[in-house]
Short mmCIF file of N, CA and C in Angstrom, two decimals:
data_model
loop_
_atom_site.label_atom_id
_atom_site.label_comp_id
_atom_site.label_asym_id
_atom_site.label_seq_id
_atom_site.Cartn_x
_atom_site.Cartn_y
_atom_site.Cartn_z
N ARG H 1 132.36 110.85 79.15
CA ARG H 1 131.89 110.84 80.52
C ARG H 1 130.58 111.61 80.63
N ALA H 2 129.63 111.07 81.38
CA ALA H 2 128.30 111.68 81.51
C ALA H 2 128.37 112.94 82.34
N PRO H 3 127.56 113.94 82.00
CA PRO H 3 127.52 115.15 82.81
C PRO H 3 127.03 114.83 84.23
N ARG H 4 127.38 115.69 85.14
CA ARG H 4 127.02 115.51 86.56
C ARG H 4 125.51 115.36 86.74
N SER H 5 124.70 116.13 86.01
CA SER H 5 123.25 116.05 86.17
C SER H 5 122.72 114.69 85.75
N LEU H 6 123.30 114.11 84.70
CA LEU H 6 122.88 112.79 84.26
C LEU H 6 123.30 111.73 85.28
N ALA H 7 124.48 111.88 85.86
CA ALA H 7 124.94 110.93 86.88
C ALA H 7 124.04 110.96 88.10
N MET H 8 123.48 112.09 88.40
CA MET H 8 122.58 112.21 89.56
C MET H 8 121.15 111.79 89.22
N ALA H 9 120.84 111.68 87.94
CA ALA H 9 119.47 111.36 87.54
C ALA H 9 119.08 109.95 87.95
N TRP H 10 120.01 109.00 87.86
CA TRP H 10 119.68 107.62 88.21
C TRP H 10 119.39 107.46 89.70
N PRO H 11 120.22 107.99 90.61
CA PRO H 11 119.87 107.88 92.04
C PRO H 11 118.55 108.57 92.36
N ASP H 12 118.26 109.67 91.69
CA ASP H 12 116.98 110.35 91.91
C ASP H 12 115.82 109.47 91.45
N ALA H 13 115.99 108.77 90.33
CA ALA H 13 114.95 107.89 89.83
C ALA H 13 114.72 106.73 90.80
N PHE H 14 115.80 106.13 91.30
CA PHE H 14 115.66 105.04 92.26
C PHE H 14 115.02 105.51 93.56
N ALA H 15 115.35 106.71 93.99
CA ALA H 15 114.74 107.26 95.21
C ALA H 15 113.24 107.47 95.02
N ALA H 16 112.84 107.89 93.83
CA ALA H 16 111.41 108.07 93.55
C ALA H 16 110.68 106.74 93.61
N TRP H 17 111.30 105.68 93.09
CA TRP H 17 110.69 104.35 93.12
C TRP H 17 110.57 103.86 94.56
N ARG H 18 111.62 104.04 95.36
CA ARG H 18 111.56 103.62 96.77
C ARG H 18 110.46 104.37 97.50
N ALA H 19 110.33 105.65 97.26
CA ALA H 19 109.29 106.45 97.92
C ALA H 19 107.90 105.97 97.52
N GLN H 20 107.70 105.70 96.24
CA GLN H 20 106.40 105.21 95.78
C GLN H 20 106.06 103.87 96.42
N LEU H 21 107.03 102.97 96.49
CA LEU H 21 106.79 101.66 97.08
C LEU H 21 106.52 101.77 98.58
N ALA H 22 107.21 102.69 99.26
CA ALA H 22 107.00 102.85 100.70
C ALA H 22 105.59 103.38 101.00
N GLU H 23 105.03 104.17 100.09
CA GLU H 23 103.71 104.75 100.29
C GLU H 23 102.59 103.85 99.76
N ALA H 24 102.95 102.73 99.18
CA ALA H 24 101.96 101.83 98.59
C ALA H 24 101.08 101.21 99.68
N TRP H 25 99.94 100.71 99.25
CA TRP H 25 98.96 100.15 100.17
C TRP H 25 99.48 98.91 100.91
N LEU H 26 100.13 98.00 100.21
CA LEU H 26 100.54 96.74 100.83
C LEU H 26 101.56 96.93 101.96
N PRO H 27 102.65 97.67 101.78
CA PRO H 27 103.59 97.84 102.90
C PRO H 27 102.95 98.55 104.10
N GLN H 28 102.10 99.52 103.84
CA GLN H 28 101.43 100.21 104.95
C GLN H 28 100.50 99.27 105.70
N THR H 29 99.77 98.44 104.97
CA THR H 29 98.85 97.49 105.58
C THR H 29 99.60 96.46 106.40
N LEU H 30 100.67 95.92 105.85
CA LEU H 30 101.45 94.93 106.58
C LEU H 30 102.05 95.51 107.85
N ALA H 31 102.55 96.74 107.79
CA ALA H 31 103.11 97.38 108.97
C ALA H 31 102.06 97.53 110.06
N THR H 32 100.86 97.91 109.69
CA THR H 32 99.77 98.07 110.67
C THR H 32 99.40 96.73 111.29
N LEU H 33 99.29 95.70 110.46
CA LEU H 33 98.91 94.38 110.97
C LEU H 33 99.97 93.81 111.90
N VAL H 34 101.23 94.00 111.57
CA VAL H 34 102.30 93.51 112.44
C VAL H 34 102.28 94.26 113.76
N ALA H 35 102.04 95.56 113.72
CA ALA H 35 102.01 96.36 114.95
C ALA H 35 100.84 95.97 115.84
N GLN H 36 99.73 95.52 115.27
CA GLN H 36 98.54 95.20 116.05
C GLN H 36 98.34 93.70 116.24
N ARG H 37 99.36 92.93 115.99
CA ARG H 37 99.28 91.47 116.11
C ARG H 37 98.85 91.08 117.53
N GLY H 38 97.92 90.18 117.59
CA GLY H 38 97.46 89.69 118.89
C GLY H 38 96.18 90.34 119.37
N ASP H 39 95.85 91.51 118.86
CA ASP H 39 94.62 92.20 119.25
C ASP H 39 93.62 92.04 118.10
N ASP H 40 92.80 90.99 118.17
CA ASP H 40 91.90 90.65 117.06
C ASP H 40 90.93 91.76 116.72
N GLY H 41 90.40 92.45 117.70
CA GLY H 41 89.46 93.54 117.45
C GLY H 41 90.12 94.68 116.69
N ALA H 42 91.31 95.07 117.14
CA ALA H 42 92.03 96.16 116.48
C ALA H 42 92.47 95.74 115.08
N THR H 43 92.86 94.47 114.93
CA THR H 43 93.30 93.98 113.63
C THR H 43 92.14 94.00 112.64
N GLU H 44 90.96 93.55 113.08
CA GLU H 44 89.78 93.54 112.20
C GLU H 44 89.42 94.97 111.79
N GLU H 45 89.44 95.88 112.75
CA GLU H 45 89.12 97.29 112.45
C GLU H 45 90.16 97.88 111.50
N ALA H 46 91.43 97.56 111.73
CA ALA H 46 92.49 98.08 110.85
C ALA H 46 92.34 97.54 109.44
N MET H 47 91.99 96.26 109.31
CA MET H 47 91.81 95.68 107.98
C MET H 47 90.65 96.35 107.25
N GLU H 48 89.57 96.61 107.94
CA GLU H 48 88.43 97.30 107.32
C GLU H 48 88.85 98.68 106.84
N ARG H 49 89.61 99.38 107.66
CA ARG H 49 90.08 100.72 107.31
C ARG H 49 91.01 100.66 106.09
N HIS H 50 91.92 99.68 106.10
CA HIS H 50 92.86 99.56 104.98
C HIS H 50 92.17 99.12 103.69
N CYS H 51 91.18 98.24 103.80
CA CYS H 51 90.44 97.82 102.60
C CYS H 51 89.65 98.98 102.02
N ALA H 52 89.06 99.80 102.89
CA ALA H 52 88.36 101.00 102.41
C ALA H 52 89.35 101.95 101.74
N GLY H 53 90.55 102.05 102.29
CA GLY H 53 91.58 102.89 101.69
C GLY H 53 92.00 102.38 100.32
N LEU H 54 92.12 101.05 100.19
CA LEU H 54 92.47 100.46 98.90
C LEU H 54 91.38 100.75 97.87
N LEU H 55 90.13 100.62 98.28
CA LEU H 55 89.03 100.92 97.37
C LEU H 55 89.10 102.37 96.90
N GLN H 56 89.37 103.29 97.80
CA GLN H 56 89.50 104.70 97.42
C GLN H 56 90.66 104.91 96.44
N MET H 57 91.77 104.21 96.68
CA MET H 57 92.92 104.33 95.78
C MET H 57 92.58 103.81 94.39
N VAL H 58 91.90 102.66 94.35
CA VAL H 58 91.52 102.08 93.05
C VAL H 58 90.60 103.02 92.30
N LEU H 59 89.63 103.59 93.01
CA LEU H 59 88.69 104.51 92.37
C LEU H 59 89.37 105.80 91.91
N ALA H 60 90.50 106.14 92.56
CA ALA H 60 91.24 107.35 92.19
C ALA H 60 92.28 107.09 91.10
N GLY H 61 92.36 105.85 90.59
CA GLY H 61 93.28 105.57 89.49
C GLY H 61 94.52 104.81 89.88
N ALA H 62 94.55 104.23 91.08
CA ALA H 62 95.69 103.43 91.52
C ALA H 62 95.25 101.97 91.60
N PRO H 63 95.21 101.27 90.47
CA PRO H 63 94.59 99.94 90.44
C PRO H 63 95.24 98.90 91.33
N LEU H 64 96.51 99.06 91.66
CA LEU H 64 97.19 98.05 92.47
C LEU H 64 97.68 98.60 93.80
N GLY H 65 97.09 99.68 94.25
CA GLY H 65 97.45 100.22 95.56
C GLY H 65 98.70 101.07 95.56
N VAL H 66 99.19 101.43 94.39
CA VAL H 66 100.34 102.32 94.26
C VAL H 66 99.84 103.55 93.52
N SER H 67 99.91 104.69 94.16
CA SER H 67 99.41 105.91 93.53
C SER H 67 100.26 106.26 92.31
N PRO H 68 99.61 106.54 91.19
CA PRO H 68 100.38 106.98 90.02
C PRO H 68 101.06 108.31 90.31
N SER H 69 102.27 108.47 89.84
CA SER H 69 103.00 109.72 90.05
C SER H 69 102.41 110.86 89.22
N GLN H 70 101.92 110.52 88.05
CA GLN H 70 101.31 111.48 87.14
C GLN H 70 100.00 110.89 86.65
N PRO H 71 99.07 111.71 86.19
CA PRO H 71 97.83 111.15 85.63
C PRO H 71 98.14 110.19 84.49
N TRP H 72 97.29 109.17 84.36
CA TRP H 72 97.51 108.17 83.31
C TRP H 72 97.46 108.81 81.92
N THR H 73 96.68 109.87 81.75
CA THR H 73 96.63 110.53 80.44
C THR H 73 97.98 111.15 80.09
N ASP H 74 98.70 111.70 81.08
CA ASP H 74 100.04 112.24 80.83
C ASP H 74 101.02 111.11 80.53
N PHE H 75 100.89 110.02 81.25
CA PHE H 75 101.78 108.88 81.06
C PHE H 75 101.66 108.32 79.65
N LEU H 76 100.45 108.23 79.15
CA LEU H 76 100.22 107.66 77.83
C LEU H 76 100.16 108.71 76.72
N GLY H 77 100.32 109.97 77.09
CA GLY H 77 100.10 111.07 76.17
C GLY H 77 100.89 111.08 74.89
N ASP H 78 102.19 111.13 74.94
CA ASP H 78 103.00 111.33 73.75
C ASP H 78 103.99 110.18 73.62
N LEU H 79 103.55 109.10 73.03
CA LEU H 79 104.40 107.92 72.88
C LEU H 79 105.20 108.00 71.58
N ARG H 80 106.44 108.42 71.71
CA ARG H 80 107.34 108.47 70.57
C ARG H 80 108.76 108.25 71.07
N PRO H 81 109.64 107.80 70.21
CA PRO H 81 111.02 107.56 70.65
C PRO H 81 111.69 108.87 71.09
N PRO H 82 112.42 108.84 72.19
CA PRO H 82 113.08 110.06 72.65
C PRO H 82 114.29 110.41 71.78
N GLU H 83 114.60 111.68 71.72
CA GLU H 83 115.77 112.12 70.96
C GLU H 83 117.06 111.79 71.70
N HIS H 84 117.04 111.86 73.02
CA HIS H 84 118.22 111.58 73.84
C HIS H 84 117.84 110.57 74.92
N PRO H 85 117.78 109.28 74.57
CA PRO H 85 117.30 108.28 75.53
C PRO H 85 118.11 108.20 76.82
N HIS H 86 119.43 108.43 76.73
CA HIS H 86 120.25 108.34 77.93
C HIS H 86 119.88 109.41 78.96
N GLU H 87 119.28 110.49 78.52
CA GLU H 87 118.81 111.52 79.44
C GLU H 87 117.34 111.32 79.80
N ARG H 88 116.59 110.84 78.84
CA ARG H 88 115.14 110.74 79.01
C ARG H 88 114.71 109.58 79.90
N VAL H 89 115.41 108.45 79.82
CA VAL H 89 115.00 107.27 80.58
C VAL H 89 115.00 107.52 82.08
N PRO H 90 116.11 107.98 82.69
CA PRO H 90 116.04 108.21 84.14
C PRO H 90 115.03 109.29 84.52
N SER H 91 114.89 110.28 83.67
CA SER H 91 113.91 111.34 83.94
C SER H 91 112.49 110.78 83.97
N ASN H 92 112.16 109.94 82.98
CA ASN H 92 110.83 109.34 82.94
C ASN H 92 110.62 108.36 84.08
N LEU H 93 111.65 107.59 84.44
CA LEU H 93 111.53 106.65 85.56
C LEU H 93 111.22 107.39 86.86
N LYS H 94 111.81 108.57 87.01
CA LYS H 94 111.53 109.38 88.21
C LYS H 94 110.13 109.99 88.13
N ARG H 95 109.83 110.60 87.01
CA ARG H 95 108.55 111.32 86.86
C ARG H 95 107.34 110.39 86.93
N PHE H 96 107.46 109.21 86.36
CA PHE H 96 106.32 108.29 86.28
C PHE H 96 106.53 107.03 87.13
N ALA H 97 107.26 107.13 88.23
CA ALA H 97 107.59 105.96 89.05
C ALA H 97 106.35 105.16 89.44
N GLY H 98 105.34 105.81 89.98
CA GLY H 98 104.13 105.10 90.40
C GLY H 98 103.40 104.45 89.24
N ASN H 99 103.40 105.10 88.10
CA ASN H 99 102.75 104.54 86.92
C ASN H 99 103.47 103.26 86.46
N TYR H 100 104.80 103.34 86.41
CA TYR H 100 105.57 102.16 85.99
C TYR H 100 105.40 101.01 86.98
N ILE H 101 105.38 101.30 88.27
CA ILE H 101 105.20 100.26 89.28
C ILE H 101 103.86 99.58 89.08
N ASN H 102 102.80 100.34 88.82
CA ASN H 102 101.49 99.75 88.55
C ASN H 102 101.53 98.85 87.33
N LEU H 103 102.21 99.28 86.28
CA LEU H 103 102.31 98.46 85.07
C LEU H 103 103.07 97.17 85.33
N ILE H 104 104.16 97.26 86.06
CA ILE H 104 104.97 96.06 86.35
C ILE H 104 104.19 95.09 87.22
N LEU H 105 103.55 95.60 88.28
CA LEU H 105 102.75 94.72 89.15
C LEU H 105 101.58 94.11 88.39
N GLY H 106 100.93 94.91 87.56
CA GLY H 106 99.80 94.41 86.77
C GLY H 106 100.25 93.32 85.81
N ALA H 107 101.39 93.53 85.15
CA ALA H 107 101.91 92.52 84.22
C ALA H 107 102.29 91.25 84.97
N ALA H 108 102.85 91.39 86.17
CA ALA H 108 103.23 90.21 86.96
C ALA H 108 101.99 89.42 87.38
N ILE H 109 100.95 90.12 87.81
CA ILE H 109 99.71 89.44 88.20
C ILE H 109 99.07 88.77 87.00
N LEU H 110 99.02 89.47 85.88
CA LEU H 110 98.44 88.89 84.67
C LEU H 110 99.22 87.67 84.21
N THR H 111 100.53 87.77 84.21
CA THR H 111 101.37 86.65 83.81
C THR H 111 101.19 85.47 84.76
N GLY H 112 101.19 85.76 86.05
CA GLY H 112 101.00 84.70 87.03
C GLY H 112 99.66 84.01 86.90
N SER H 113 98.63 84.80 86.65
CA SER H 113 97.30 84.21 86.52
C SER H 113 97.16 83.40 85.24
N CYS H 114 97.90 83.76 84.21
CA CYS H 114 97.88 82.97 82.96
C CYS H 114 98.73 81.71 83.09
N MET H 115 99.84 81.82 83.79
CA MET H 115 100.75 80.67 83.91
C MET H 115 100.27 79.67 84.96
N ARG H 116 99.66 80.15 86.04
CA ARG H 116 99.20 79.29 87.13
C ARG H 116 97.79 79.70 87.54
N PRO H 117 96.82 79.48 86.68
CA PRO H 117 95.45 79.94 86.99
C PRO H 117 94.87 79.30 88.25
N LEU H 118 95.22 78.07 88.53
CA LEU H 118 94.68 77.41 89.72
C LEU H 118 95.15 78.11 90.99
N LEU H 119 96.41 78.54 91.02
CA LEU H 119 96.93 79.25 92.18
C LEU H 119 96.13 80.52 92.44
N PHE H 120 95.83 81.27 91.40
CA PHE H 120 95.08 82.50 91.57
C PHE H 120 93.61 82.23 91.88
N THR H 121 93.08 81.11 91.42
CA THR H 121 91.71 80.74 91.74
C THR H 121 91.57 80.40 93.21
N LEU H 122 92.57 79.75 93.77
CA LEU H 122 92.52 79.35 95.17
C LEU H 122 92.71 80.54 96.11
N CYS H 123 93.41 81.55 95.65
CA CYS H 123 93.62 82.74 96.48
C CYS H 123 92.37 83.54 96.48
#
């Protein structure tokens, strides 16, 4: 049976992922646009503000609008197999939640653009 701390590690990791996704650029932008629906002037101004925010995030190291939880140098720093993977995996998922989300979204976009290039060209 897993120790109590390990049993709590998985919910903590999932909570970190939910928090990172809630703070991401896309959900915040969509919430603003839905709230300002019907007011074209406010919507245009909000979009300009959100696009400027996305540019700042990208320049700060968040290529897909999700802030990395840790600097990318820490994330890529020591790549070696863990001694205790059952303990290390949930810990890393919590610690690097934003980094992993960026990798997953980036891989999905890359895969989609390779599998359906016309779809991405039209967008």
